[in-house]
Coordinates of C-alpha atoms and ligand atoms in Angstrom, one line a residue:
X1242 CA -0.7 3.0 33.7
X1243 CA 0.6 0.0 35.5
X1244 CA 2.0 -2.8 33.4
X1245 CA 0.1 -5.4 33.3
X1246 CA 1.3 -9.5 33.5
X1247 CA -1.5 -10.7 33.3
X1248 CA -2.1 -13.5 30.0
X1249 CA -4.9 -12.1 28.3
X1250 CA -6.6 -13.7 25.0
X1251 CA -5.4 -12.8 21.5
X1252 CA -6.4 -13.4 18.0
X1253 CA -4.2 -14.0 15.6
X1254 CA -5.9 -13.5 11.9
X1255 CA -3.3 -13.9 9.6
X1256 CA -0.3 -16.0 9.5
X1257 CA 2.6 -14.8 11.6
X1258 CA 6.5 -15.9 11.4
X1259 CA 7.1 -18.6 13.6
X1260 CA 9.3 -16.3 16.4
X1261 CA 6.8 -13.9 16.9
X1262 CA 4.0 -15.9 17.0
X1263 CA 6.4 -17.8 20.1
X1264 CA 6.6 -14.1 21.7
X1265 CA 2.7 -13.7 21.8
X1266 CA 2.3 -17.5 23.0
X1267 CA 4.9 -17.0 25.6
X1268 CA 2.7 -14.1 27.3
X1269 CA -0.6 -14.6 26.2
X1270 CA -4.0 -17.4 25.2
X1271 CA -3.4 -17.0 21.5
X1272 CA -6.1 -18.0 18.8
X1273 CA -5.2 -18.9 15.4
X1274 CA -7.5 -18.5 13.0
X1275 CA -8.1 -17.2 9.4
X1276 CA -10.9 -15.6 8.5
X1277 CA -10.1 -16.1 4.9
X1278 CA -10.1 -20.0 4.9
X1279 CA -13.8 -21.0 5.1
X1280 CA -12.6 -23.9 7.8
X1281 CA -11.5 -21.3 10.1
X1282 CA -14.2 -18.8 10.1
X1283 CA -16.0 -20.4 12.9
X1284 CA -13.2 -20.4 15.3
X1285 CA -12.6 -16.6 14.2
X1286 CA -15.5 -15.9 15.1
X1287 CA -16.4 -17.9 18.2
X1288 CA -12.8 -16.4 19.6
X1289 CA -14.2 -12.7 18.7
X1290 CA -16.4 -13.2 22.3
X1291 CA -14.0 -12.9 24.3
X1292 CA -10.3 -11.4 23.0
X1293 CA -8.9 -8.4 24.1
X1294 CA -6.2 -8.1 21.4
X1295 CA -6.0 -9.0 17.5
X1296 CA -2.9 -8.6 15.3
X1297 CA -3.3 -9.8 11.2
X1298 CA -4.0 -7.6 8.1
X1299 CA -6.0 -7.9 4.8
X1300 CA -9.6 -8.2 6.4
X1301 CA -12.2 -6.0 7.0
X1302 CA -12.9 -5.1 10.6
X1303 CA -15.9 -3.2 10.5
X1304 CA -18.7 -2.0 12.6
X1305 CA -20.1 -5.2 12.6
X1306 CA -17.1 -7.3 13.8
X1307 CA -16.2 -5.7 16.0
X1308 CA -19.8 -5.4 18.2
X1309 CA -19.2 -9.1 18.2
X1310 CA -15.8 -8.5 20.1
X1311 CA -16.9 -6.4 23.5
X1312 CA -13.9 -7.0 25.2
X1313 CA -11.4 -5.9 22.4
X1314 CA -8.7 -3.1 23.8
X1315 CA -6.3 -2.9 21.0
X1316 CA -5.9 -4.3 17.0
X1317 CA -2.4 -4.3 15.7
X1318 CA -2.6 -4.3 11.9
X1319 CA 0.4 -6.1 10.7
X1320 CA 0.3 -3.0 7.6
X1321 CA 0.8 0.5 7.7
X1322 CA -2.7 1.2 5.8
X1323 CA -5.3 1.3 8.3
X1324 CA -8.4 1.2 5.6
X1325 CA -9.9 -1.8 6.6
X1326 CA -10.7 -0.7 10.1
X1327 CA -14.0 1.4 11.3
X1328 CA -11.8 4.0 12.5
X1329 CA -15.0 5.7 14.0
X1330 CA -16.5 2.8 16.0
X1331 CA -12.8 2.3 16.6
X1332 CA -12.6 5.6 18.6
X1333 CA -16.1 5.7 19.8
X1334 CA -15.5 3.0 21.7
X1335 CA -11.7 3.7 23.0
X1336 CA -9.3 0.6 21.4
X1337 CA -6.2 1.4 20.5
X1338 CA -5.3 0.9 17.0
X1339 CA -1.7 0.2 16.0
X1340 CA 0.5 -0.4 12.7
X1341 CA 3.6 -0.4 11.0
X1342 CA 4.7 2.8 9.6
X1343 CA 8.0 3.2 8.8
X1344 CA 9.8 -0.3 8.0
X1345 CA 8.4 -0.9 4.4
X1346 CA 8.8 2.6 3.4
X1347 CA 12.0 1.5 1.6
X1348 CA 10.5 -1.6 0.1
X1349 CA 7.4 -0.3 -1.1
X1350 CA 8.9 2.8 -3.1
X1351 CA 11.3 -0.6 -4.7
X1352 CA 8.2 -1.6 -6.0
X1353 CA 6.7 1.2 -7.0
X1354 CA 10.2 2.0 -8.9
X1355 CA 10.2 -1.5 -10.5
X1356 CA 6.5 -0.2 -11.9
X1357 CA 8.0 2.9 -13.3
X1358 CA 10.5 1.1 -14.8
X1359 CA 8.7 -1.4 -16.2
X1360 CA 6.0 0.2 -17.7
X1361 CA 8.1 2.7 -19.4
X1362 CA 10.9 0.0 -20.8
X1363 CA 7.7 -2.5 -21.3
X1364 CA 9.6 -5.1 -19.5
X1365 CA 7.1 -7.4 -19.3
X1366 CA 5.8 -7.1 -22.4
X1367 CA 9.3 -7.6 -23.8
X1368 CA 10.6 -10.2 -21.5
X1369 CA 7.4 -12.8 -22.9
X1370 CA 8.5 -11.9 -26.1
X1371 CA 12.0 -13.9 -25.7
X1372 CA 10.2 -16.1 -23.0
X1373 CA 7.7 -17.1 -26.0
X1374 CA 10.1 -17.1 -29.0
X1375 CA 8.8 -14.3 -30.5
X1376 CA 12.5 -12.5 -30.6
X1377 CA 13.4 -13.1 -34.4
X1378 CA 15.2 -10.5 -35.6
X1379 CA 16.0 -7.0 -33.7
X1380 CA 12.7 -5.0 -31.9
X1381 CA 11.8 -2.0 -33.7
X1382 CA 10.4 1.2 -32.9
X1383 CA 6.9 -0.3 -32.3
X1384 CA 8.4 -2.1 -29.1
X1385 CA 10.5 0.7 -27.8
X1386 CA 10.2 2.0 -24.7
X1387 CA 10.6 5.9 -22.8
X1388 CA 13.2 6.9 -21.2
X1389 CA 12.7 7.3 -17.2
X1390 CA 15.7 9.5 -16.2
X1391 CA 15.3 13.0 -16.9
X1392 CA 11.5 12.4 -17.0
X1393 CA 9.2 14.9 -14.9
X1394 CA 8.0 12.7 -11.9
X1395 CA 4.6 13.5 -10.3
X1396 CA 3.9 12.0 -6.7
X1397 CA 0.0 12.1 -5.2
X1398 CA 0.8 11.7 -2.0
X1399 CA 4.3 12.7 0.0
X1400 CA 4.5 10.4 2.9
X1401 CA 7.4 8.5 3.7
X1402 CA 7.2 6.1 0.8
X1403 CA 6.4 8.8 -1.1
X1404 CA 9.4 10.9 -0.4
X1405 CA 11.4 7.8 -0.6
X1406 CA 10.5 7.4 -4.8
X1407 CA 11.1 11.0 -4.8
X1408 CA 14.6 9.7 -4.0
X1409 CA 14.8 7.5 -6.1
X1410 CA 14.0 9.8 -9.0
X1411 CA 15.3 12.8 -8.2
X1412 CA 18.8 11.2 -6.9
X1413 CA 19.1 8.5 -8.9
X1414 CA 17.4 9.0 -12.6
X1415 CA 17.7 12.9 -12.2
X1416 CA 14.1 13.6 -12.5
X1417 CA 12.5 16.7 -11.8
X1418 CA 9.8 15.7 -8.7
X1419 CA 6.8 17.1 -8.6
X1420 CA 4.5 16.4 -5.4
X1421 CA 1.0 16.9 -4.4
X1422 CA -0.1 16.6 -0.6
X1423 CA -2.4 18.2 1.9
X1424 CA 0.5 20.6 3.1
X1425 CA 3.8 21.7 1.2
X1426 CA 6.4 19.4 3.1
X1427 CA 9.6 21.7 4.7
X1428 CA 12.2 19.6 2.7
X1429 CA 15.1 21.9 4.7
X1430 CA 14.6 20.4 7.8
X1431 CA 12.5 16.7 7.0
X1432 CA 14.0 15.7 3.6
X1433 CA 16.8 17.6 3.3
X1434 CA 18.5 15.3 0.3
X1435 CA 15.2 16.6 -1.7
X1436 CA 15.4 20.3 -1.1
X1437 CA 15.3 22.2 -4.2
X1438 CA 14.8 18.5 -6.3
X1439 CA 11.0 18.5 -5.2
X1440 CA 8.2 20.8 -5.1
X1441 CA 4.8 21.1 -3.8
X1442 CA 2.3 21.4 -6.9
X1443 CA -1.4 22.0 -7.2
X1444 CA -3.1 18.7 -8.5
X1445 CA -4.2 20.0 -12.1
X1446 CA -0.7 21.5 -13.1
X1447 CA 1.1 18.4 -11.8
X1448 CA -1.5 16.0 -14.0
X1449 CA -0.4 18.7 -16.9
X1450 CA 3.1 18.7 -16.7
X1451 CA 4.0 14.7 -15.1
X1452 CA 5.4 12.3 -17.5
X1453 CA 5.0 9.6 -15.0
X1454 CA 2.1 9.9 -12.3
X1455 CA 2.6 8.0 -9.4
X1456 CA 0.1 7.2 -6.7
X1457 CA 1.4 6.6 -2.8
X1458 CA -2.1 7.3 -1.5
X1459 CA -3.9 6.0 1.6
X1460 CA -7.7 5.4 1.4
X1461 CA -9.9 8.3 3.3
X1462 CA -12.4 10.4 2.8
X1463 CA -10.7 12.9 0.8
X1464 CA -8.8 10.4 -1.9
X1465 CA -11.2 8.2 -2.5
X1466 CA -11.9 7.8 -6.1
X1467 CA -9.2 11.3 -6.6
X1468 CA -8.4 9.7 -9.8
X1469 CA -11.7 10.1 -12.3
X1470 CA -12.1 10.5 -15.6
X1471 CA -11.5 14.8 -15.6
X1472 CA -7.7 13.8 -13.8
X1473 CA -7.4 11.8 -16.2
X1474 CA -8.1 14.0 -18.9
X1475 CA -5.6 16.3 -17.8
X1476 CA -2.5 14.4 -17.8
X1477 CA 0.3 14.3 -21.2
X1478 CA -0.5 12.5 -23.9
X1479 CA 1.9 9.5 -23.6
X1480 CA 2.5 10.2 -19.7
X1481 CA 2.4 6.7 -17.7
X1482 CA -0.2 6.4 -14.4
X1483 CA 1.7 3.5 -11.5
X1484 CA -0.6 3.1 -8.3
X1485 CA 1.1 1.7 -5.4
X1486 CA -1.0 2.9 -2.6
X1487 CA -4.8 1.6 -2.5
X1488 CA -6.8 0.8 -5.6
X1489 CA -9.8 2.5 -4.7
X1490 CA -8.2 6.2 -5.2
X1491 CA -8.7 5.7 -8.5
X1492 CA -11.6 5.0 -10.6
X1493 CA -10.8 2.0 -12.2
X1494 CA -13.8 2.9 -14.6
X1495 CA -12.0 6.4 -16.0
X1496 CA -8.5 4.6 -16.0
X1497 CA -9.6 2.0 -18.6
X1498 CA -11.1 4.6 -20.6
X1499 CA -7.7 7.3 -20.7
X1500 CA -5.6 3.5 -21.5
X1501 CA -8.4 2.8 -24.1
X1502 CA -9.2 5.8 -25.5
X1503 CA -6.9 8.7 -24.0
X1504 CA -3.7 9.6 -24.0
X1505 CA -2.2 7.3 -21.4
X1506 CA 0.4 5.4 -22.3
X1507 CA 0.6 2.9 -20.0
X1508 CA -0.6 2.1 -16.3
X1509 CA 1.8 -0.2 -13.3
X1510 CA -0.4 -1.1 -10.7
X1511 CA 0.4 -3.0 -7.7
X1512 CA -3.2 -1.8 -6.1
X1513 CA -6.8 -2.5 -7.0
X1514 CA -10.3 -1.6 -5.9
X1515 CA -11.0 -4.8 -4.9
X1516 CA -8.3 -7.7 -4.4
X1517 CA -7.1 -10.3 -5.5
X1518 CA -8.1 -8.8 -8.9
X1519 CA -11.7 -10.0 -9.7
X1520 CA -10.7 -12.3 -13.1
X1521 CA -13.1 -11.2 -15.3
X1522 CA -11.2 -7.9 -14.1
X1523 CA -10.7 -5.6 -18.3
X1524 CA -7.2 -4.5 -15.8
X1525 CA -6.3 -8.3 -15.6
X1526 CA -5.4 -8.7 -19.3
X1527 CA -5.3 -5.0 -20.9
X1528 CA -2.5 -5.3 -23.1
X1529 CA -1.1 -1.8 -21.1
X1530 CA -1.2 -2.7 -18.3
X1531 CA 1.2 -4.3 -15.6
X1532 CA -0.5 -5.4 -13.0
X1533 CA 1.1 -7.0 -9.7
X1534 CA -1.0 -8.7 -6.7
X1535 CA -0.6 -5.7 -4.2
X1536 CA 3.4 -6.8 -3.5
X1537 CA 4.3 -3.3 -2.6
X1538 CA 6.2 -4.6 1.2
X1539 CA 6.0 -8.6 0.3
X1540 CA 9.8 -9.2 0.9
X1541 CA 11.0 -11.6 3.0
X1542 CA 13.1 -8.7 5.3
X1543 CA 10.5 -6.3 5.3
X1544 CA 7.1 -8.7 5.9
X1545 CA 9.8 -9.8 9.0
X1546 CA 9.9 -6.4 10.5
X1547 CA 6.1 -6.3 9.9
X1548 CA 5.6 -8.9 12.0
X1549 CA 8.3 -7.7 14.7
X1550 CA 6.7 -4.5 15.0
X1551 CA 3.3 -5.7 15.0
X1552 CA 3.7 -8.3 17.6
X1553 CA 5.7 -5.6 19.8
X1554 CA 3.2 -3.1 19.6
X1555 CA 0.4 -5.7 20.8
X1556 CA 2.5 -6.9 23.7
X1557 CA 3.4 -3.2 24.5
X1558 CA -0.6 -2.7 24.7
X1559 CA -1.4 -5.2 26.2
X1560 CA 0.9 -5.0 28.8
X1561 CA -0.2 -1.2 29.3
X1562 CA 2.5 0.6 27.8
X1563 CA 2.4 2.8 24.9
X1564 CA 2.9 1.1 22.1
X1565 CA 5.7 1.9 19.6
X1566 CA 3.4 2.4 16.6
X1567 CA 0.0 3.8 17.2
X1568 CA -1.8 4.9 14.6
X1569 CA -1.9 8.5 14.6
X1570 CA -5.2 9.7 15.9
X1571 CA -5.7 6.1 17.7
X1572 CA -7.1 5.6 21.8
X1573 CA -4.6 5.7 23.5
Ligands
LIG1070 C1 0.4 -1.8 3.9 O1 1.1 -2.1 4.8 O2 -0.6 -1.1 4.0 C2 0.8 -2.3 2.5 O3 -0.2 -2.0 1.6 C3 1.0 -3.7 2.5 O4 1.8 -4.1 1.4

């Protein structure tokens, strides 16, 4: 394909750093405008009519939205979950879909860590404890925590991020790993630092025998709602559940019930069915849970090289190359 000069018209639905939002200006007509923010909805929507390429995250583009955009080519998604995109009409009508795999994987298994961590040690529940002057004479065994090294670690999900908490586990707190995925992953030759520290497990036996459960899901088809009330039912009594991939692999309906009811101990999440978490939300206050408002990548380095590869995937489309990060499965 020839690449292409020409300046072309781009809408840009989420905030972007200031230098890459000068890159796409420098080549292209950009639109700025936020869905989100009532104000700018009409201008989002009056620029749909004629872009060719969007870049932003966060915000359903669906079957409707995007008949409203006929000239669209190519979306970068400033994320590396592609769930809010109608990956169908997406193909069906041939634009390219791009992301950012790769440079949160590192960040995002921090996160889910610092979940692990905290719902174990109850670090939160702890730290407003001294925060609220309740810390008058030495905690006793009602506020102790679990131990996390050592622990049996159970990943849904074996991605990058996922493999890179199975680091953080196996090589670092010297936990047995456990994974579950659609295929058994050939440590030797992909993860070689893992080989012999993690093993592919059916679903059941790794609910069975995990201390700690943690979720590194995307959204599709097959893991939507993979969390019910018979998974549940099958984990330890006492085991821990942490979701850091999307909220809606779980059934937030059967998770309240095993933290109420069951055996769970206690659940991190960083993810929610919908978001931000609805207030009148039984998650938002549930005395076992610790709940964070989907930070999983939100650091300043990593939300940076978000936007860097975002913006040089659009440009790369647009200008008619391939880009560096298309989402697997994507027009090309
Ligand atoms: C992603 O990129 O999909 C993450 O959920 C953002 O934190």
């Amino acid at each position: 394909m020839p690449v292409s000069t020409e300046r072309k018209k781009i809408l840009v639905f989420r905030e972007l750093p200031p230098d890459q939002l000068a890159r796409l200006q420098a080549r292209h007509d950009v639109t700025l405008a936020n869905p989100r923010l009532a104000e700018q909805l009409p201008a989002f929507q009056a620029a749909l009519a004629t872009v060719e390429g969007m870049i932003g995250s966060s915000y359903p583009v669906d079957d409707a939205l995007l008949a409203r955009a006929p000239q669209l080519k190519v979306i970068s998604s400033v994320s590396v979950g592609v769930d809010n995109y109608a990956l169908d009409a997406l193909a069906a009508r041939g634009i390219m879909l791009c992301h950012t795999p790769g440079v949160l994987t590192e960040t995002t298994a921090d996160t889910i860590f610092s979940l692990i961590m905290a719902t174990s040690r109850r670090i939160v529940e702890l730290a407003s404890l001294v925060r609220e002057g309740r810390w008058t004479r030495n905690i006793g065994e009602d506020l102790f925590g679990r131990d996390v090294h050592g622990k049996t670690l159970g990943l849904l999900g074996f991605g990058r991020i996922g493999q890179a908490v199975a680091r953080r586990g196996a090589l670092g707190f010297g936990m047995p790993v456990l994974y579950h995925s659609r295929r058994p992953v050939d440590l030797a030759s992909q993860a070689p630092d893992l080989a012999g520290k993690a093993a592919h497990t059916p679903l059941d036996e790794l609910l069975q025998r995990a201390d700690i459960v943690a979720a590194v899901l995307p959204l599709s088809r097959e893991t939507r709602g993979l969390m019910g009330e018979r998974e549940f039912g099958l984990m330890k009594p006492g085991a821990i559940f942490v979701n850091g991939g999307r909220g809606a692999t779980v059934r937030e309906g059967a998770l309240l019930d095993a933290l109420n009811t069951g055996g769970l101990r206690a659940a991190g999440l960083d993810v929610f069915a919908t978001e931000p978490l609805p207030m009148n939300s039984p998650l938002r206050l549930h005395p076992k849970v610790t709940a964070l408002p989907h930070i999983g990548s939100a650091t300043f380095e990593t939300r940076h090289a978000m936007a860097v590869l975002a913006t040089t995937n659009l440009l790369q489309a647009l200008a008619g190359e391939r880009p560096t990060a298309l989402f697997e499965g994507s027009a090309s």
